[in-house]
PDB file of C-alpha atoms in Angstrom:
ATOM      1  CA  MET A 260       1.959 -33.311 -43.272  1.00  0.00           C
ATOM      2  CA  SER A 261       0.630 -29.949 -42.129  1.00  0.00           C
ATOM      3  CA  ARG A 262      -0.590 -29.471 -38.589  1.00  0.00           C
ATOM      4  CA  THR A 263      -2.620 -26.669 -37.028  1.00  0.00           C
ATOM      5  CA  CYS A 264      -2.482 -24.959 -33.650  1.00  0.00           C
ATOM      6  CA  ILE A 265      -5.058 -26.292 -31.168  1.00  0.00           C
ATOM      7  CA  GLU A 266      -5.887 -22.757 -30.039  1.00  0.00           C
ATOM      8  CA  CYS A 267      -5.888 -20.509 -33.110  1.00  0.00           C
ATOM      9  CA  SER A 268      -5.843 -23.060 -35.977  1.00  0.00           C
ATOM     10  CA  ALA A 269      -2.743 -21.454 -37.522  1.00  0.00           C
ATOM     11  CA  PRO A 270      -0.449 -23.820 -39.427  1.00  0.00           C
ATOM     12  CA  ILE A 271       2.441 -25.224 -37.332  1.00  0.00           C
ATOM     13  CA  SER A 272       5.818 -26.027 -38.803  1.00  0.00           C
ATOM     14  CA  ARG A 273       7.431 -27.390 -35.606  1.00  0.00           C
ATOM     15  CA  GLU A 274       6.948 -29.976 -32.846  1.00  0.00           C
ATOM     16  CA  GLY A 275       4.062 -29.492 -30.431  1.00  0.00           C
ATOM     17  CA  TYR A 276       0.388 -28.657 -30.503  1.00  0.00           C
ATOM     18  CA  ARG A 277       0.548 -24.813 -30.501  1.00  0.00           C
ATOM     19  CA  CYS A 278       2.035 -22.152 -32.748  1.00  0.00           C
ATOM     20  CA  ARG A 279       4.860 -20.033 -31.312  1.00  0.00           C
ATOM     21  CA  SER A 280       2.688 -17.140 -30.138  1.00  0.00           C
ATOM     22  CA  CYS A 281       0.022 -19.375 -28.530  1.00  0.00           C
ATOM     23  CA  ALA A 282       2.751 -21.512 -26.881  1.00  0.00           C
ATOM     24  CA  ALA A 283       4.373 -18.362 -25.398  1.00  0.00           C
ATOM     25  CA  ARG A 284       1.017 -17.109 -24.171  1.00  0.00           C
ATOM     26  CA  HIS A 285       0.267 -20.498 -22.647  1.00  0.00           C
ATOM     27  CA  ARG A 286       3.634 -20.682 -20.903  1.00  0.00           C
ATOM     28  CA  TRP A 287       3.181 -17.176 -19.501  1.00  0.00           C
ATOM     29  CA  ALA A 288      -0.359 -17.902 -18.243  1.00  0.00           C
ATOM     30  CA  THR A 289       0.444 -21.255 -16.638  1.00  0.00           C
ATOM     31  CA  ASN A 290       3.806 -20.319 -15.058  1.00  0.00           C
ATOM     32  CA  ARG A 291       2.820 -16.944 -13.755  1.00  0.00           C
ATOM     33  CA  GLU A 292       2.576 -16.611  -9.993  1.00  0.00           C
ATOM     34  CA  PRO A 293       0.327 -13.875  -8.560  1.00  0.00           C
ATOM     35  CA  GLU A 294       2.427 -10.870  -7.428  1.00  0.00           C
ATOM     36  CA  ARG A 295       0.774 -10.823  -4.025  1.00  0.00           C
ATOM     37  CA  PRO A 296      -1.986 -12.752  -2.211  1.00  0.00           C
ATOM     38  CA  TYR A 297      -5.530 -11.927  -3.192  1.00  0.00           C
ATOM     39  CA  ARG A 298      -9.127 -13.007  -2.571  1.00  0.00           C
ATOM     40  CA  THR A 299     -12.066 -12.681  -4.860  1.00  0.00           C
ATOM     41  CA  HIS A 300     -15.562 -11.405  -4.117  1.00  0.00           C
ATOM     42  CA  GLU A 301     -18.187 -11.294  -6.821  1.00  0.00           C
ATOM     43  CA  GLY A 302     -15.512 -11.753  -9.507  1.00  0.00           C
ATOM     44  CA  ILE A 303     -13.295  -8.881  -8.314  1.00  0.00           C
ATOM     45  CA  ARG A 304      -9.807  -9.531  -6.952  1.00  0.00           C
ATOM     46  CA  TYR A 305      -8.953  -7.880  -3.624  1.00  0.00           C
ATOM     47  CA  TYR A 306      -5.177  -7.796  -2.981  1.00  0.00           C
ATOM     48  CA  LEU A 307      -3.611  -8.000   0.494  1.00  0.00           C
ATOM     49  CA  GLN A 308      -2.176  -4.687   1.637  1.00  0.00           C
ATOM     50  CA  SER A 309       0.647  -4.109   4.116  1.00  0.00           C
ATOM     51  CA  ASP A 310      -1.896  -3.087   6.816  1.00  0.00           C
ATOM     52  CA  GLY A 311      -3.720  -6.436   6.574  1.00  0.00           C
ATOM     53  CA  TYR A 312      -6.770  -5.150   4.623  1.00  0.00           C
ATOM     54  CA  TYR A 313      -7.800  -6.471   1.206  1.00  0.00           C
ATOM     55  CA  ARG A 314      -8.283  -3.764  -1.422  1.00  0.00           C
ATOM     56  CA  ALA A 315      -9.386  -3.859  -5.084  1.00  0.00           C
ATOM     57  CA  SER A 316      -6.993  -2.422  -7.699  1.00  0.00           C
ATOM     58  CA  ARG A 317      -7.114   1.247  -8.518  1.00  0.00           C
ATOM     59  CA  HIS A 318      -8.868   0.729 -11.853  1.00  0.00           C
ATOM     60  CA  ARG A 319     -11.603  -1.056  -9.835  1.00  0.00           C
ATOM     61  CA  GLY A 320     -11.930   1.940  -7.518  1.00  0.00           C
ATOM     62  CA  GLY A 321      -9.646   0.698  -4.737  1.00  0.00           C
ATOM     63  CA  GLU A 322     -12.573  -0.402  -2.634  1.00  0.00           C
ATOM     64  CA  LEU A 323     -11.905  -2.345   0.578  1.00  0.00           C
ATOM     65  CA  GLN A 324     -13.222  -5.923   0.553  1.00  0.00           C
ATOM     66  CA  HIS A 325     -14.992  -5.726   3.879  1.00  0.00           C
ATOM     67  CA  ARG A 326     -17.099  -2.788   2.629  1.00  0.00           C
ATOM     68  CA  ALA A 327     -17.993  -4.716  -0.541  1.00  0.00           C
ATOM     69  CA  VAL A 328     -18.980  -7.792   1.550  1.00  0.00           C
ATOM     70  CA  TRP A 329     -21.161  -5.636   3.760  1.00  0.00           C
ATOM     71  CA  ARG A 330     -22.805  -3.969   0.759  1.00  0.00           C
ATOM     72  CA  THR A 331     -23.517  -7.381  -0.849  1.00  0.00           C
ATOM     73  CA  GLU A 332     -24.915  -9.036   2.302  1.00  0.00           C
ATOM     74  CA  ARG A 333     -26.600  -6.147   4.137  1.00  0.00           C
ATOM     75  CA  GLY A 334     -27.202  -3.396   1.597  1.00  0.00           C
ATOM     76  CA  PRO A 335     -25.814   0.133   1.254  1.00  0.00           C
ATOM     77  CA  ILE A 336     -23.537   1.621   3.911  1.00  0.00           C
ATOM     78  CA  PRO A 337     -24.866   4.863   5.374  1.00  0.00           C
ATOM     79  CA  GLU A 338     -22.902   7.939   4.339  1.00  0.00           C
ATOM     80  CA  GLY A 339     -19.851   8.424   6.567  1.00  0.00           C
ATOM     81  CA  TRP A 340     -20.279   5.161   8.527  1.00  0.00           C
ATOM     82  CA  HIS A 341     -17.425   2.725   9.168  1.00  0.00           C
ATOM     83  CA  ILE A 342     -17.455  -1.090   8.794  1.00  0.00           C
ATOM     84  CA  HIS A 343     -15.753  -2.500  11.864  1.00  0.00           C
ATOM     85  CA  HIS A 344     -14.079  -5.945  12.234  1.00  0.00           C
ATOM     86  CA  LYS A 345     -15.346  -7.255  15.581  1.00  0.00           C
ATOM     87  CA  ASP A 346     -12.346  -9.518  16.185  1.00  0.00           C
ATOM     88  CA  GLY A 347      -9.814  -6.847  15.129  1.00  0.00           C
ATOM     89  CA  ASP A 348      -8.503  -8.951  12.227  1.00  0.00           C
ATOM     90  CA  PRO A 349      -8.776  -6.905   8.986  1.00  0.00           C
ATOM     91  CA  GLY A 350      -8.362 -10.083   6.899  1.00  0.00           C
ATOM     92  CA  ASN A 351     -11.437 -11.756   8.449  1.00  0.00           C
ATOM     93  CA  ASN A 352     -14.170 -10.424   6.148  1.00  0.00           C
ATOM     94  CA  ASP A 353     -16.849 -12.884   7.172  1.00  0.00           C
ATOM     95  CA  ILE A 354     -20.169 -11.062   7.441  1.00  0.00           C
ATOM     96  CA  ALA A 355     -20.624 -12.315  11.035  1.00  0.00           C
ATOM     97  CA  ASN A 356     -17.399 -10.499  11.941  1.00  0.00           C
ATOM     98  CA  LEU A 357     -18.482  -7.150  10.468  1.00  0.00           C
ATOM     99  CA  GLU A 358     -20.637  -4.402  11.944  1.00  0.00           C
ATOM    100  CA  ALA A 359     -21.561  -0.915  10.760  1.00  0.00           C
ATOM    101  CA  LEU A 360     -20.725   1.878  13.212  1.00  0.00           C
ATOM    102  CA  THR A 361     -20.868   5.651  13.258  1.00  0.00           C
ATOM    103  CA  PRO A 362     -17.411   7.264  13.370  1.00  0.00           C
ATOM    104  CA  LEU A 363     -17.954   8.153  17.039  1.00  0.00           C
ATOM    105  CA  GLN A 364     -18.974   4.580  17.923  1.00  0.00           C
ATOM    106  CA  HIS A 365     -16.000   3.218  15.983  1.00  0.00           C
ATOM    107  CA  LEU A 366     -13.652   5.541  17.810  1.00  0.00           C
ATOM    108  CA  SER A 367     -14.991   4.451  21.203  1.00  0.00           C
ATOM    109  CA  VAL A 368     -14.681   0.776  20.234  1.00  0.00           C
ATOM    110  CA  GLU A 369     -11.097   1.243  18.993  1.00  0.00           C
ATOM    111  CA  HIS A 370      -9.937   3.565  21.804  1.00  0.00           C
ATOM    112  CA  GLY A 371     -12.181   2.637  24.745  1.00  0.00           C
ATOM    113  CA  ASP A 372     -14.623   5.068  26.326  1.00  0.00           C
ATOM    114  CA  ARG A 373     -12.284   8.013  25.906  1.00  0.00           C
ATOM    115  CA  GLY A 374     -14.089   9.105  22.761  1.00  0.00           C
ATOM    116  CA  PRO A 375     -12.647  11.836  20.586  1.00  0.00           C
ATOM    117  CA  MET A 376     -10.010  14.143  22.014  1.00  0.00           C
ATOM    118  CA  PRO A 377     -11.540  17.483  23.151  1.00  0.00           C
ATOM    119  CA  ASP A 378     -10.335  20.603  21.317  1.00  0.00           C
ATOM    120  CA  SER A 379      -8.797  21.999  24.532  1.00  0.00           C
ATOM    121  CA  THR A 380      -6.668  18.860  25.013  1.00  0.00           C
ATOM    122  CA  ARG A 381      -5.655  18.841  21.343  1.00  0.00           C
ATOM    123  CA  ALA A 382      -4.595  22.506  21.590  1.00  0.00           C
ATOM    124  CA  ARG A 383      -2.639  21.893  24.823  1.00  0.00           C
ATOM    125  CA  LEU A 384      -0.782  18.914  23.278  1.00  0.00           C
ATOM    126  CA  SER A 385      -0.058  20.830  20.126  1.00  0.00           C
ATOM    127  CA  ALA A 386       1.373  23.683  22.115  1.00  0.00           C
ATOM    128  CA  ALA A 387       3.503  21.296  24.164  1.00  0.00           C
ATOM    129  CA  LYS A 388       4.906  19.627  21.024  1.00  0.00           C
ATOM    130  CA  ARG A 389       5.648  23.015  19.471  1.00  0.00           C
ATOM    131  CA  ALA A 390       7.448  24.167  22.653  1.00  0.00           C
ATOM    132  CA  TRP A 391       9.449  20.940  22.767  1.00  0.00           C
ATOM    133  CA  TRP A 392      10.540  21.356  19.128  1.00  0.00           C
ATOM    134  CA  LEU A 393      11.472  25.060  19.541  1.00  0.00           C
ATOM    135  CA  GLY A 394      13.343  24.302  22.767  1.00  0.00           C
ATOM    136  CA  ARG A 395      15.348  21.531  21.162  1.00  0.00           C
ATOM    137  CA  GLN A 396      19.068  22.216  20.822  1.00  0.00           C
ATOM    138  CA  SER A 397      20.566  22.509  17.373  1.00  0.00           C
ATOM    139  CA  SER A 398      23.343  20.080  16.561  1.00  0.00           C
ATOM    140  CA  GLU A 399      26.093  20.470  14.027  1.00  0.00           C
ATOM    141  CA  ARG A 400      26.096  17.999  11.108  1.00  0.00           C
ATOM    142  CA  VAL A 401      28.170  17.436   7.973  1.00  0.00           C
ATOM    143  CA  CYS A 402      26.443  17.275   4.559  1.00  0.00           C
ATOM    144  CA  ASP A 403      26.821  13.876   2.893  1.00  0.00           C
ATOM    145  CA  GLU A 404      27.045  15.518  -0.521  1.00  0.00           C
ATOM    146  CA  CYS A 405      29.198  18.677  -0.267  1.00  0.00           C
ATOM    147  CA  GLY A 406      30.881  18.071   3.120  1.00  0.00           C
ATOM    148  CA  ASP A 407      29.859  21.497   4.518  1.00  0.00           C
ATOM    149  CA  ALA A 408      28.938  21.816   8.159  1.00  0.00           C
ATOM    150  CA  PHE A 409      25.391  22.966   9.035  1.00  0.00           C
ATOM    151  CA  LYS A 410      23.140  23.218  12.097  1.00  0.00           C
ATOM    152  CA  THR A 411      19.795  21.507  12.463  1.00  0.00           C
ATOM    153  CA  ARG A 412      17.257  20.517  15.109  1.00  0.00           C
ATOM    154  CA  ALA A 413      16.233  17.413  13.226  1.00  0.00           C
ATOM    155  CA  THR A 414      17.777  14.040  14.017  1.00  0.00           C
ATOM    156  CA  ARG A 415      18.038  12.227  10.654  1.00  0.00           C
ATOM    157  CA  VAL A 416      19.138  14.993   8.274  1.00  0.00           C
ATOM    158  CA  ARG A 417      21.884  14.077   5.828  1.00  0.00           C
ATOM    159  CA  PHE A 418      22.079  17.143   3.562  1.00  0.00           C
ATOM    160  CA  CYS A 419      22.525  20.857   4.110  1.00  0.00           C
ATOM    161  CA  GLY A 420      19.733  21.726   1.698  1.00  0.00           C
ATOM    162  CA  PRO A 421      17.458  20.563  -1.101  1.00  0.00           C
ATOM    163  CA  SER A 422      20.058  21.110  -3.848  1.00  0.00           C
ATOM    164  CA  CYS A 423      22.535  18.734  -2.189  1.00  0.00           C
ATOM    165  CA  ASN A 424      19.753  16.219  -1.598  1.00  0.00           C
ATOM    166  CA  THR A 425      18.775  16.296  -5.324  1.00  0.00           C
ATOM    167  CA  ARG A 426      22.349  16.184  -6.473  1.00  0.00           C
ATOM    168  CA  TYR A 427      23.116  13.152  -4.285  1.00  0.00           C
ATOM    169  CA  TRP A 428      20.043  11.101  -5.351  1.00  0.00           C
ATOM    170  CA  ASN A 429      20.461  11.949  -9.056  1.00  0.00           C
ATOM    171  CA  ARG A 430      24.066  10.678  -8.844  1.00  0.00           C
ATOM    172  CA  GLN A 431      22.859   7.518  -7.100  1.00  0.00           C
ATOM    173  CA  LYS A 432      20.263   6.995  -9.795  1.00  0.00           C
ATOM    174  CA  ARG A 433      22.843   7.415 -12.602  1.00  0.00           C
ATOM    175  CA  ALA A 434      25.155   4.998 -10.819  1.00  0.00           C
ATOM    176  CA  GLY A 435      22.366   2.434 -10.544  1.00  0.00           C
ATOM    177  CA  ALA A 436      21.374   2.785 -14.220  1.00  0.00           C
ATOM    178  CA  GLY A 437      24.984   2.282 -15.303  1.00  0.00           C
ATOM    179  CA  GLY A 438      25.110  -1.092 -13.549  1.00  0.00           C
ATOM    180  CA  ALA A 439      27.199   0.044 -10.571  1.00  0.00           C
ATOM    181  CA  GLY A 440      24.226  -0.142  -8.214  1.00  0.00           C
ATOM    182  CA  LEU A 441      23.302   1.946  -5.216  1.00  0.00           C
ATOM    183  CA  GLY A 442      25.792   2.147  -2.427  1.00  0.00           C
ATOM    184  CA  SER A 443      28.797   1.275  -4.555  1.00  0.00           C
ATOM    185  CA  ASP A 444      32.041   3.175  -4.126  1.00  0.00           C
ATOM    186  CA  GLY A 445      32.632   3.391  -7.863  1.00  0.00           C
TER     187      GLY A 445
END
């Protein structure tokens, strides 16, 4: 007795209702968990990002969901305007929680009535940061790759230069590909 696949009508020579390829496809589709949480809006998936916003995939333009919701419910967003979450929760994309603001209005909402930083203040702070960095004492370090001593003003430097950095990470990559794994003493 010859049976046929319930999906593609191909002949089946084994137990079950599907041929091997349809059965594999069915198992993959039904057992697959989404890689990360998502929401849909007008048939497009918006995936949760680490900053709490929902964004469409890159091949869909990477649009933020709250902007799509605004455009659907209220029409086009004026050029350069921001869509603000009134309650501060970037995951709450209900239209009642969204408002369109100019960049200056958005800045004052986010940072109080201070408004944007004046150029004179920005220049003064930049000069202070530069003076702090230049006045910082150099410390002596030992390169993790070659073992040579070197001086630096930075706090988290591990290598004396880019060549040692590259050599170290290439060696780590080869060790990981060979099954030893990163951080092994092998």
